[in-house]
Coordinates of C-alpha atoms and ligand atoms in Angstrom, one line a residue:
X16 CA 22.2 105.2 22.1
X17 CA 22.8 105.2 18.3
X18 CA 22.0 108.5 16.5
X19 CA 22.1 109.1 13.0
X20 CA 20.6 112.4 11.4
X21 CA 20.6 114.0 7.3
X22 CA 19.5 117.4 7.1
X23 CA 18.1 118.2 3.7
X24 CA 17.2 121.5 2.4
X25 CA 13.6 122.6 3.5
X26 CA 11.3 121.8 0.9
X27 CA 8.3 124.0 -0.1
X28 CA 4.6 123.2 0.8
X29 CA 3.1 120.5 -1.4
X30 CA -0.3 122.6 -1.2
X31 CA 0.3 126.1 -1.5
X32 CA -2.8 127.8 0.2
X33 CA -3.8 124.8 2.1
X34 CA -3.9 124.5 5.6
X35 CA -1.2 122.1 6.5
X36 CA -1.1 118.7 8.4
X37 CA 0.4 119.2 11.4
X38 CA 2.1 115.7 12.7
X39 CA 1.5 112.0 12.7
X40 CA 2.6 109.2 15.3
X41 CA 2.9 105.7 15.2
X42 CA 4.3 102.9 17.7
X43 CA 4.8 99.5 17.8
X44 CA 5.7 97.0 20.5
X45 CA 6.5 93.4 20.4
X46 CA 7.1 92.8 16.4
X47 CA 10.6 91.4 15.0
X48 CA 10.4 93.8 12.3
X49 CA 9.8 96.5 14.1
X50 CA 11.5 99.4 12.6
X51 CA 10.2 98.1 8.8
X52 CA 6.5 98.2 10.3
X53 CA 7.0 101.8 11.4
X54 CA 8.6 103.0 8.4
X55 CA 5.5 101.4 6.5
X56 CA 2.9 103.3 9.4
X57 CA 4.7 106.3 8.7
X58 CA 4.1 106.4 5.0
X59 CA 0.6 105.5 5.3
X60 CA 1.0 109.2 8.0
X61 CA 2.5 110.9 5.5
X62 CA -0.5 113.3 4.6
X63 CA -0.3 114.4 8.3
X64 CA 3.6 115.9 7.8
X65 CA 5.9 116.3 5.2
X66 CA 8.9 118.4 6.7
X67 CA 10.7 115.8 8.7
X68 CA 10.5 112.3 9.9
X69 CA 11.8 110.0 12.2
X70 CA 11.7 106.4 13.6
X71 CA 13.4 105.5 17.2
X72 CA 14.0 101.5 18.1
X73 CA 14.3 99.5 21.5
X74 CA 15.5 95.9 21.7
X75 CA 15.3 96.0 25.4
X76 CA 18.6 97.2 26.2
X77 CA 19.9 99.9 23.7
X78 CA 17.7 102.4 22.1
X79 CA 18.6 103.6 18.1
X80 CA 17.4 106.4 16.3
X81 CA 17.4 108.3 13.0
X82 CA 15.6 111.3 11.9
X83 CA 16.0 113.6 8.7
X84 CA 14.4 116.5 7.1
X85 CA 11.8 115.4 4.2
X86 CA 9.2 112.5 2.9
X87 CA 9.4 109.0 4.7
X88 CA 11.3 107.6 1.6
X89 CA 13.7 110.0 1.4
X90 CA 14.9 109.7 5.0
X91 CA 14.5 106.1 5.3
X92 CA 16.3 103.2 3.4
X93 CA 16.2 99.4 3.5
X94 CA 20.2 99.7 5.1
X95 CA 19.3 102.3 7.4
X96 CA 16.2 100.2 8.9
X97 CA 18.7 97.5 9.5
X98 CA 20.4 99.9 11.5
X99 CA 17.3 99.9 13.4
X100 CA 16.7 96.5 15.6
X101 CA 14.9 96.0 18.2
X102 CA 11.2 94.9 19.0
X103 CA 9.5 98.0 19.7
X104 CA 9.6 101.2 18.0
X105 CA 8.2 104.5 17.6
X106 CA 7.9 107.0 14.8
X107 CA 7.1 110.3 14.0
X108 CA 5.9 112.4 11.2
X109 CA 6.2 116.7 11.4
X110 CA 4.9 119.4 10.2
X111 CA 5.4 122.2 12.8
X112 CA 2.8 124.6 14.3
X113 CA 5.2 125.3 16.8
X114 CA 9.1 125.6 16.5
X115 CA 11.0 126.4 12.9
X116 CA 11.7 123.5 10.4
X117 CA 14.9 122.4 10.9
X118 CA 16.6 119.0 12.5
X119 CA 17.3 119.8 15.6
X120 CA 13.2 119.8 15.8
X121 CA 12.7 116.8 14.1
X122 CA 10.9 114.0 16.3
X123 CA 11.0 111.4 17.8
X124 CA 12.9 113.7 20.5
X125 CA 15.6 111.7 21.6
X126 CA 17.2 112.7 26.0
X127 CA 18.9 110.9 28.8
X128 CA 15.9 110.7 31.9
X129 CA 17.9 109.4 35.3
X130 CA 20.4 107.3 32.8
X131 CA 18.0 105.1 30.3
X132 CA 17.1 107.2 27.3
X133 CA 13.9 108.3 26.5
X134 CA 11.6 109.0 23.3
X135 CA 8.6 111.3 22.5
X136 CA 6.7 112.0 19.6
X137 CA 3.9 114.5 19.8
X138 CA 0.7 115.5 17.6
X139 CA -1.0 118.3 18.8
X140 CA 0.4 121.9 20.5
X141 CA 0.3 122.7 24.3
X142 CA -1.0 126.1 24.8
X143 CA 0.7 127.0 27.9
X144 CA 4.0 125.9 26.5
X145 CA 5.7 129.5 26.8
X146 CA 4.8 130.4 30.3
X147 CA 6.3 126.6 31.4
X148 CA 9.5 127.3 29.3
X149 CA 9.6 130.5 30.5
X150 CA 9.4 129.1 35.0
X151 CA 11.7 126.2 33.9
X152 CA 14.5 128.5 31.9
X153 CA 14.5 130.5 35.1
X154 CA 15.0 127.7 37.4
X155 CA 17.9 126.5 35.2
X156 CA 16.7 124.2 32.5
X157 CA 18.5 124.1 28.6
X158 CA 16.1 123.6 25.8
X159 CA 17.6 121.6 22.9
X160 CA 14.9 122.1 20.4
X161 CA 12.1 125.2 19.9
X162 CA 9.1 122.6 20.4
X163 CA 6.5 122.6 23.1
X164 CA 6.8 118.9 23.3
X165 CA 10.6 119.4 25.1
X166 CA 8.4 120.9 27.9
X167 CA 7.1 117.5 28.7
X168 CA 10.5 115.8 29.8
X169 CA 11.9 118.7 31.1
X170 CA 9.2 118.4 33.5
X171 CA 8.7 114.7 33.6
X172 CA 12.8 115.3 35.1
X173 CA 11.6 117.1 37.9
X174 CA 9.3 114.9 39.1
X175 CA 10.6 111.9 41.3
X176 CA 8.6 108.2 40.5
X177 CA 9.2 105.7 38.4
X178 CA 8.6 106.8 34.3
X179 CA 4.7 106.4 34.3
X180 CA 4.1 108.4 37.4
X181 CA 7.3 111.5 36.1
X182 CA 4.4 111.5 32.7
X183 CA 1.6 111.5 34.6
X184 CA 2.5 114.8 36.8
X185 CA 3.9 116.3 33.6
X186 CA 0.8 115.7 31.6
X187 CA -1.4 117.2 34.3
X188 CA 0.7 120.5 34.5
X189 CA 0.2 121.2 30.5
X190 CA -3.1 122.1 28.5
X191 CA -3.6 122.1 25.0
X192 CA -3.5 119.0 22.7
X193 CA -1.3 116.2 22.4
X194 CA -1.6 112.3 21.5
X195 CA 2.2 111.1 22.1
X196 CA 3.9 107.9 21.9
X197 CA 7.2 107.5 23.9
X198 CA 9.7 104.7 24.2
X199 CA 12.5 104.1 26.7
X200 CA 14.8 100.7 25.6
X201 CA 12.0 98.1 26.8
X202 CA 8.5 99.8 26.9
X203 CA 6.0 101.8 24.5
X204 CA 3.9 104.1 26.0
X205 CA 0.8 106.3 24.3
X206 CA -1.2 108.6 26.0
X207 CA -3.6 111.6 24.7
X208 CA -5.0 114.3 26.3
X209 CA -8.4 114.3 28.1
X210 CA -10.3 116.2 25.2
X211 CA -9.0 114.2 23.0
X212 CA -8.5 116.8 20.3
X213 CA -5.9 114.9 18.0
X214 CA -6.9 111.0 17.1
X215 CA -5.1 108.0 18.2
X216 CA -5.9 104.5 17.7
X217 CA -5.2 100.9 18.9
X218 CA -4.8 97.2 17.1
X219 CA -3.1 94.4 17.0
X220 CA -0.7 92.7 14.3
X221 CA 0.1 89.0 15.0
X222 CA -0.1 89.7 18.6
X223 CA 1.7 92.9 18.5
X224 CA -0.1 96.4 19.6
X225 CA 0.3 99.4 17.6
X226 CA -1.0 102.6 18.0
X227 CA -1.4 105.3 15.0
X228 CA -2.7 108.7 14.7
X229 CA -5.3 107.0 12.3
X230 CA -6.7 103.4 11.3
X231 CA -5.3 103.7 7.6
X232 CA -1.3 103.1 9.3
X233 CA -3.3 100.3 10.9
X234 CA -4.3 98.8 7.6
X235 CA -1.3 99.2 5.3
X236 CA 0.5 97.0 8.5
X237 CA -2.5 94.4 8.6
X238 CA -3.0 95.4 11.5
X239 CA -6.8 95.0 13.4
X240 CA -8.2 97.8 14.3
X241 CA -8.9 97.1 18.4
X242 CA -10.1 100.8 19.5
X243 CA -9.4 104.1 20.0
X244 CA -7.2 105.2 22.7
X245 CA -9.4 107.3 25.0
X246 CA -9.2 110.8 26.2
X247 CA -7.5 111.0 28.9
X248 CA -5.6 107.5 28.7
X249 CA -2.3 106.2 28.7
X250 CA -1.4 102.8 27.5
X251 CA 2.2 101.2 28.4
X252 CA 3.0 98.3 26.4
X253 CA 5.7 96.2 27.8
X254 CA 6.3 92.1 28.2
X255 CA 3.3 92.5 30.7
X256 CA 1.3 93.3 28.2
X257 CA -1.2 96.4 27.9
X258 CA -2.0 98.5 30.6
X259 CA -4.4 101.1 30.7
X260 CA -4.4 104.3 32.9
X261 CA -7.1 107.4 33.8
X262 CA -5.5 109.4 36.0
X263 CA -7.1 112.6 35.0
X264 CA -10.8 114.5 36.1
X265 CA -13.0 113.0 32.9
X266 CA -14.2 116.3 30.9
X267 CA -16.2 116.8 27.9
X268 CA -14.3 115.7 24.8
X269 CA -13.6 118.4 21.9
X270 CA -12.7 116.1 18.9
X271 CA -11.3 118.2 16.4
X272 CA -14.0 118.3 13.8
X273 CA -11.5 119.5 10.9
X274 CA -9.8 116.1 11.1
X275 CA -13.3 114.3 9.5
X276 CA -13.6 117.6 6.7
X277 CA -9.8 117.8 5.8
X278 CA -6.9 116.7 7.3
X279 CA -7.8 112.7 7.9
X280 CA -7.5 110.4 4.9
X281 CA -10.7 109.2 3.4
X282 CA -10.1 105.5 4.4
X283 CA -9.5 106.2 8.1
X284 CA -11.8 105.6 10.6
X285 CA -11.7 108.2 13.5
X286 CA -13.7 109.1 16.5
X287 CA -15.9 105.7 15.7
X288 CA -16.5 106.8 12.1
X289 CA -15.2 106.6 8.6
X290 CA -14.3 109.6 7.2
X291 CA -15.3 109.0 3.5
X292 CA -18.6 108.4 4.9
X293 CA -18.8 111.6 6.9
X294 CA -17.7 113.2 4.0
X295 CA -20.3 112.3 1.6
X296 CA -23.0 112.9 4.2
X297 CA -21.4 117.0 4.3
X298 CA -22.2 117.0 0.7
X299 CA -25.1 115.8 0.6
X300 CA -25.9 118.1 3.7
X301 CA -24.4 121.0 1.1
X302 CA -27.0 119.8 -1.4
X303 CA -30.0 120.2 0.8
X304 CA -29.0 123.8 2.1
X305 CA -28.0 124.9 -0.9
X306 CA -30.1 123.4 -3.9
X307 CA -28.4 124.7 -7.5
X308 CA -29.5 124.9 -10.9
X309 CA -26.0 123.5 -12.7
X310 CA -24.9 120.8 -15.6
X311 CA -22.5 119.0 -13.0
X312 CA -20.6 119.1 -9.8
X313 CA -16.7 119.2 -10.0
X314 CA -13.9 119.2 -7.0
X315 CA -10.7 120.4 -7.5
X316 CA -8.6 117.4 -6.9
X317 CA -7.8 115.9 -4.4
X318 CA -9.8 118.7 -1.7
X319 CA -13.8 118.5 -1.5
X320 CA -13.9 114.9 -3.8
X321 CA -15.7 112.8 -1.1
X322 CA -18.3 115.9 -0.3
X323 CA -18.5 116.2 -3.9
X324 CA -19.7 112.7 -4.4
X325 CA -22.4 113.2 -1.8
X326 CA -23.9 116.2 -3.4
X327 CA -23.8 114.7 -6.6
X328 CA -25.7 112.0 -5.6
X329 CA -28.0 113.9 -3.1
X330 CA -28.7 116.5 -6.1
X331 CA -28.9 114.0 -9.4
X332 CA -26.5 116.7 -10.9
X333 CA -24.0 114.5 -12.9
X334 CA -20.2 114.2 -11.4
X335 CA -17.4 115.2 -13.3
X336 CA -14.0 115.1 -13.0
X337 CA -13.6 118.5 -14.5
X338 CA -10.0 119.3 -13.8
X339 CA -7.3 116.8 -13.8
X340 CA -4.1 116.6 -11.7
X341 CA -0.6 116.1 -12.8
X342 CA 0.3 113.2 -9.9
X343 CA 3.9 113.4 -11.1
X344 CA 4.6 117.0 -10.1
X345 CA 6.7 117.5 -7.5
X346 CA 7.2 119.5 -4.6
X347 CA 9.4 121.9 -6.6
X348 CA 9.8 122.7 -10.3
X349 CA 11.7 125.1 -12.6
X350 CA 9.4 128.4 -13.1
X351 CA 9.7 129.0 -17.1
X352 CA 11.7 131.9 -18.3
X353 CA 9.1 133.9 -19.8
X354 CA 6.0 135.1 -18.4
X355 CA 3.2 131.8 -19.0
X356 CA -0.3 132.4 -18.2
X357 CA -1.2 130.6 -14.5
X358 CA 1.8 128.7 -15.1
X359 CA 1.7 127.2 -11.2
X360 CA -1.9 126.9 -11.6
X361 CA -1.7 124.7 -14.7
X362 CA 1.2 122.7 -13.8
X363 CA -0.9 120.8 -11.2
X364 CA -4.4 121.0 -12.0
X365 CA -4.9 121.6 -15.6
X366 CA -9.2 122.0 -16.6
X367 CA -10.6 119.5 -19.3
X368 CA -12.4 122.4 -21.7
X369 CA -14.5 119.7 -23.6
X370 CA -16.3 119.3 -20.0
X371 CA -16.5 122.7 -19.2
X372 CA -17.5 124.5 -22.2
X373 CA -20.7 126.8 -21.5
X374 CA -21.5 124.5 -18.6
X375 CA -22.7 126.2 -15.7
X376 CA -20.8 124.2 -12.9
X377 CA -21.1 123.7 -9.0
X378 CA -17.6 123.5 -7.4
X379 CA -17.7 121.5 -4.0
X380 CA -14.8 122.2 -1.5
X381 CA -13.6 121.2 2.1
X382 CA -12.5 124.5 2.6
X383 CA -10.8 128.2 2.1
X384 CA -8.5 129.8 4.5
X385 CA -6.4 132.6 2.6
X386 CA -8.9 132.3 -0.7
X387 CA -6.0 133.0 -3.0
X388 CA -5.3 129.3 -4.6
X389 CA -9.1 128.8 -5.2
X390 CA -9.3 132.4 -6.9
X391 CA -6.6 131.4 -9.4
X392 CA -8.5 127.6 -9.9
X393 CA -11.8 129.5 -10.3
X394 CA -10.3 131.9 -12.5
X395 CA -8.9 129.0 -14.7
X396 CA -12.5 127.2 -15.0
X397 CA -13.8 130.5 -16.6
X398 CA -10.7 130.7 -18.8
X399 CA -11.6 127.1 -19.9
X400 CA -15.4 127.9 -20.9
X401 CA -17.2 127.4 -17.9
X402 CA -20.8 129.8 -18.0
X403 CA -21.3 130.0 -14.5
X404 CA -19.4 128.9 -11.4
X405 CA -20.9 128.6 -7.9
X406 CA -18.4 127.2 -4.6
X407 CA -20.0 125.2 -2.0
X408 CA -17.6 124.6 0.8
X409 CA -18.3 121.7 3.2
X410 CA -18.0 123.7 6.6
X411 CA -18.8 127.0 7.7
X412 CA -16.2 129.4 7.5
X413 CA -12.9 129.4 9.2
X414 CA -13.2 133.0 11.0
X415 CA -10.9 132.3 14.0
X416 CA -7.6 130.7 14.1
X417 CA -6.6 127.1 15.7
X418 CA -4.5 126.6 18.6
X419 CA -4.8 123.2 19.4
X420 CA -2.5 121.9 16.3
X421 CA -3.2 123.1 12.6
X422 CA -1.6 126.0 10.9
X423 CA -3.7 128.8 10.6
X424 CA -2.6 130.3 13.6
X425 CA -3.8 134.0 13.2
X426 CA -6.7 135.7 11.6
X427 CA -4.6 137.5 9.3
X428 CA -4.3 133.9 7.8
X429 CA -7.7 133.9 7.1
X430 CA -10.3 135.5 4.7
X431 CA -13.8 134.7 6.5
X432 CA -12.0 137.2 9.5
X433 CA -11.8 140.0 7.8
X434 CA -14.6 139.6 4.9
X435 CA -18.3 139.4 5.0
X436 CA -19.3 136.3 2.4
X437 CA -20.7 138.4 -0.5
X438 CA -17.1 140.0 -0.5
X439 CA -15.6 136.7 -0.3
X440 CA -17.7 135.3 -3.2
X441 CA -17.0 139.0 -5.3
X442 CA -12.5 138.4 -4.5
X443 CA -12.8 134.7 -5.9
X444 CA -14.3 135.5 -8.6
X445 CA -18.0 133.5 -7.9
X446 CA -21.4 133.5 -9.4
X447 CA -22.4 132.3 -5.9
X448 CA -20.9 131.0 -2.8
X449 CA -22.1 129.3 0.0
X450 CA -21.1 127.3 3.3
X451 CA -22.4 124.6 5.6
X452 CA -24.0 125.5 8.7
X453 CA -22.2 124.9 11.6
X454 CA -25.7 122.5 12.5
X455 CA -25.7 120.1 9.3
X456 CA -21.8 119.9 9.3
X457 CA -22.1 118.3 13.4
X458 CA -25.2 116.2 12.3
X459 CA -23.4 114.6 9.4
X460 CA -20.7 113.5 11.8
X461 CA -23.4 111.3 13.8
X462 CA -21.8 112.6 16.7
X463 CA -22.8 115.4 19.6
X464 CA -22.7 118.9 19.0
X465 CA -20.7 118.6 22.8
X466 CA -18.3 116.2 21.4
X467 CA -16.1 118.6 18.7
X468 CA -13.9 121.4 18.9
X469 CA -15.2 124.0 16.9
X470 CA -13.1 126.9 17.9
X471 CA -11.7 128.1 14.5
X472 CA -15.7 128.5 13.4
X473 CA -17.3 129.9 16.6
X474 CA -13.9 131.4 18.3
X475 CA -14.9 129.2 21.5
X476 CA -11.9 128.0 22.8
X477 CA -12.4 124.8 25.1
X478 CA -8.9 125.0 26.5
X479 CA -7.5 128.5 27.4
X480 CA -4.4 130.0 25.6
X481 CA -1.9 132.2 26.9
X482 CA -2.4 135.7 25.7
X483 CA 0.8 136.1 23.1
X484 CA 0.4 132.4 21.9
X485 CA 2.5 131.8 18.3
X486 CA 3.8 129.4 16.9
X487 CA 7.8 130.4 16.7
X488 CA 7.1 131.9 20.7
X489 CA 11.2 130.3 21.8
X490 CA 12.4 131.2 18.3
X491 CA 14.5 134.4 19.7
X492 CA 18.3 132.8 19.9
X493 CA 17.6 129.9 17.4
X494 CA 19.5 130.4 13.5
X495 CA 17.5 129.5 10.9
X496 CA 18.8 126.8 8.0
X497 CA 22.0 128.1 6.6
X498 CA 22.3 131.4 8.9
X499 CA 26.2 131.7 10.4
X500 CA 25.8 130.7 14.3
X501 CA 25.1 133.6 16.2
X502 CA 22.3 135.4 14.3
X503 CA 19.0 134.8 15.3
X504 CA 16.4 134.0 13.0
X505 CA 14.0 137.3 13.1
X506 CA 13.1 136.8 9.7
X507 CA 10.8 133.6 11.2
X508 CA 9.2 134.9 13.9
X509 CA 5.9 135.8 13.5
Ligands
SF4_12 S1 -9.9 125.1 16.2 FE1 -10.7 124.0 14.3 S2 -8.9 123.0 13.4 FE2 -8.3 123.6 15.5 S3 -8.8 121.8 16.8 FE3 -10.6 123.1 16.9 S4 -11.9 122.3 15.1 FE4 -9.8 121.5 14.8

């Protein structure tokens, strides 16, 4: 095996406020090229990660890898992809909701399994992760990383069978969500779990599968979109072609519903639907509940522009694009010396006063977890003229937090749990704020109430968590970036 690895300095969140992506996968098997079409999958992915990255390559004997902290082009270059032959491949996007940012939990995550080496990339977060680290730590295992997903080969080692039949027993002793692509020097395999909370879909480029956390890696590769992998499958691509496996009980599905309102791009299509399209139908959906007397509807870009769009056109109100985004900011800047006004406000999203002036506007959003971020961008529309400012958000509110693979992982995280929605509408700063019922924001999906997750709105959990569940739970004896060996990293744990 070939490893190379750069560790960067963590970057800050591109979206202050925002709940973050939480990982993206891609695999391919069967292309010349391999490692280039992963690199492209992964930037199409990048929305779904932005800490760390990593591609791993099999050319049927040898298996090469490199991972590095940051964006896909920052990590990746045209001479390291050379370094990368082979004709399968898988790659890997993070943004962790469990374990710290730092290298060593950077994926694709790379071991030895009985002599051939072996790949895994995971989307998701298995809920009973601490309690199996916890019974295999006592029976003598060593954890490399802080990750849940190094719970899967650790158990996959204690199982005897050949490398389908080790996943297989492994998969059926965790719960939570995962879609995951693996790799050993000669065969791609992609499974996800029997709720099929995270997405994962199939195609086909010039007689090459590829699977993707979402249909818009499938495009930028010209790849055709063949179908979703299904809950509860795994797929091993190999020179015998596909083959598709069920061995779990069939359950009810629990799609996570967030993925159509936020954390999906637009132009993907996932759970048999496009997402723009969703989208617009949970604004127009917002304009029916919540009919409003304004000059124009605005989104603050790029969150709630698709929903936007849908009231617009459901209402007759005129669409404006009432604030405007600096695309050339980037994930860090210089604060200015002296004290100016909203300065990290205004450096990103600066308000277009001609449009604004004595307007009485209708604000549509996908969302608001802590609420602080869209105070200051309400605040600014006022500054900027606006009469009146109403907030429509495109979901109900996010009361409860998410186990199953986003980061809002506590209600402390989230305004709707402790704040009735008159106070909410009073902190932001609103002449009126309102939601989407939990029954138009299903309906506009064109799918089953029975078919989502809807946990972090309802607090029912479809999969049970262990009691003292957290992101950083194995965090106790790992240093954080730049701490001498030896201290642990209290300062992370939650
Ligand atoms: S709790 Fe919410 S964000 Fe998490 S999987 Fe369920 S619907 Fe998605």
């Amino acid at each position: 095996m070939i490893i190379t690895a750069n560790q960067k300095p963590q970057t800050e969140n591109p979206a202050p406020g925002r709940p973050r992506e939480h990982c993206g996968i891609f695999g391919i098997y069967g292309h010349p090229e391999a490692a280039r079409l992963t690199y492209f999958g992964l930037y199409a992915l990048q929305h779904r990660g932005q800490e760390s990255c990593g591609i791993v390559t099999g050319d049927g004997c040898r298996v090469r890898q490199h991972r590095g902290m940051g964006l896909v082009p920052e990590v990746f270059s045209q001479p390291l992809l050379e370094q990368l032959p082979g004709h399968l491949a898988i790659g890997h996007v993070r943004y962790s909701t469990t374990g710290s940012t730092m290298l060593i939990n950077a994926q694709p995550f790379v071991v030895q399994h009985r002599g051939h080496m072996l790949a895994i990339g995971h989307n998701g977060t298995l809920t009973n992760a601490r309690e199996i680290r916890s019974r295999l730590e006592e029976a003598g295992s060593i954890f490399q990383s802080t990750m849940d997903t190094e719970i899967i080969v650790h158990l996959m080692a204690r199982h005897q069978g050949d490398l389908l039949e080790s996943l297989i027993a492994a998969l059926k002793e965790v719960r939570g969500s995962y879609s995951l692509v693996l790799l050993t020097a000669d065969q791609v395999i992609a499974a996800r779990d029997p709720r099929g909370f995270r997405p994962l879909s199939l195609g086909q480029v010039n007689g090459s599968w590829v699977v993707a956390s979402e249909t818009c890696a499938l495009d930028l590769v010209q790849a055709d979109f063949w179908r979703d992998v299904e809950p509860g499958e795994i797929i091993v691509l190999d020179a015998h072609g596909l083959h598709s496996h069920k061995p779990f009980e069939p359950v009810a599905p629990n799609f996570c519903i967030f993925e159509y309102i936020y954390f999906a791009r637009p132009d993907s299509h996932l759970f048999g639907q496009s997402v723009y399209l969703v989208r617009k139908r949970l604004g127009a959906a917002l304009a029916r509940e919540h009919p409003l007397k304004a000059d124009l509807v605005m989104p603050f870009p790029d969150s709630g522009t698709y929903a936007a769009l849908g009231y617009a056109a459901a209402s007759g109100l005129p669409f404006e694009m009432a604030v405007i985004r600096n695309h050339y900011v980037g994930r860090t800047f210089i604060q200015p010396s002296q004290v100016m006004r909203d300065f990290s406000v205004k450096v990103k999203l600066n308000p277009v006063r001609e449009i604004l002036k004595g307007k009485r506007v209708v604000v549509v959003e996908d969302s608001i977890i802590r609420g602080t971020t869209t105070r200051s961008r309400i605040k600014a529309l006022r500054d900027a003229g606006a009469k009146e400012v109403s907030l429509l958000v495109s979901c109900p509110p996010h009361r409860f937090p998410c186990f199953y693979g986003i980061d809002f992982s506590s209600k402390g995280e989230l305004i709707a749990s402790q704040q009735e929605v008159n106070q909410i509408r009073d902190f932001l700063g609103l002449d009126y704020l309102g939601y989407l019922s939990t029954e138009a924001m299903v309906e506009a999906t064109h799918l089953d109430n029975q078919d989502f997750c809807l946990a972090c709105f309802s607090g029912n959990y479809p999969v049970p968590l262990e009691s003292d569940f957290s992101k950083l739970c194995f965090e106790e004896d790992i240093c954080a970036p730049g701490q001498p060996e030896g201290i642990p990293a209290t300062c992370e744990r939650k």
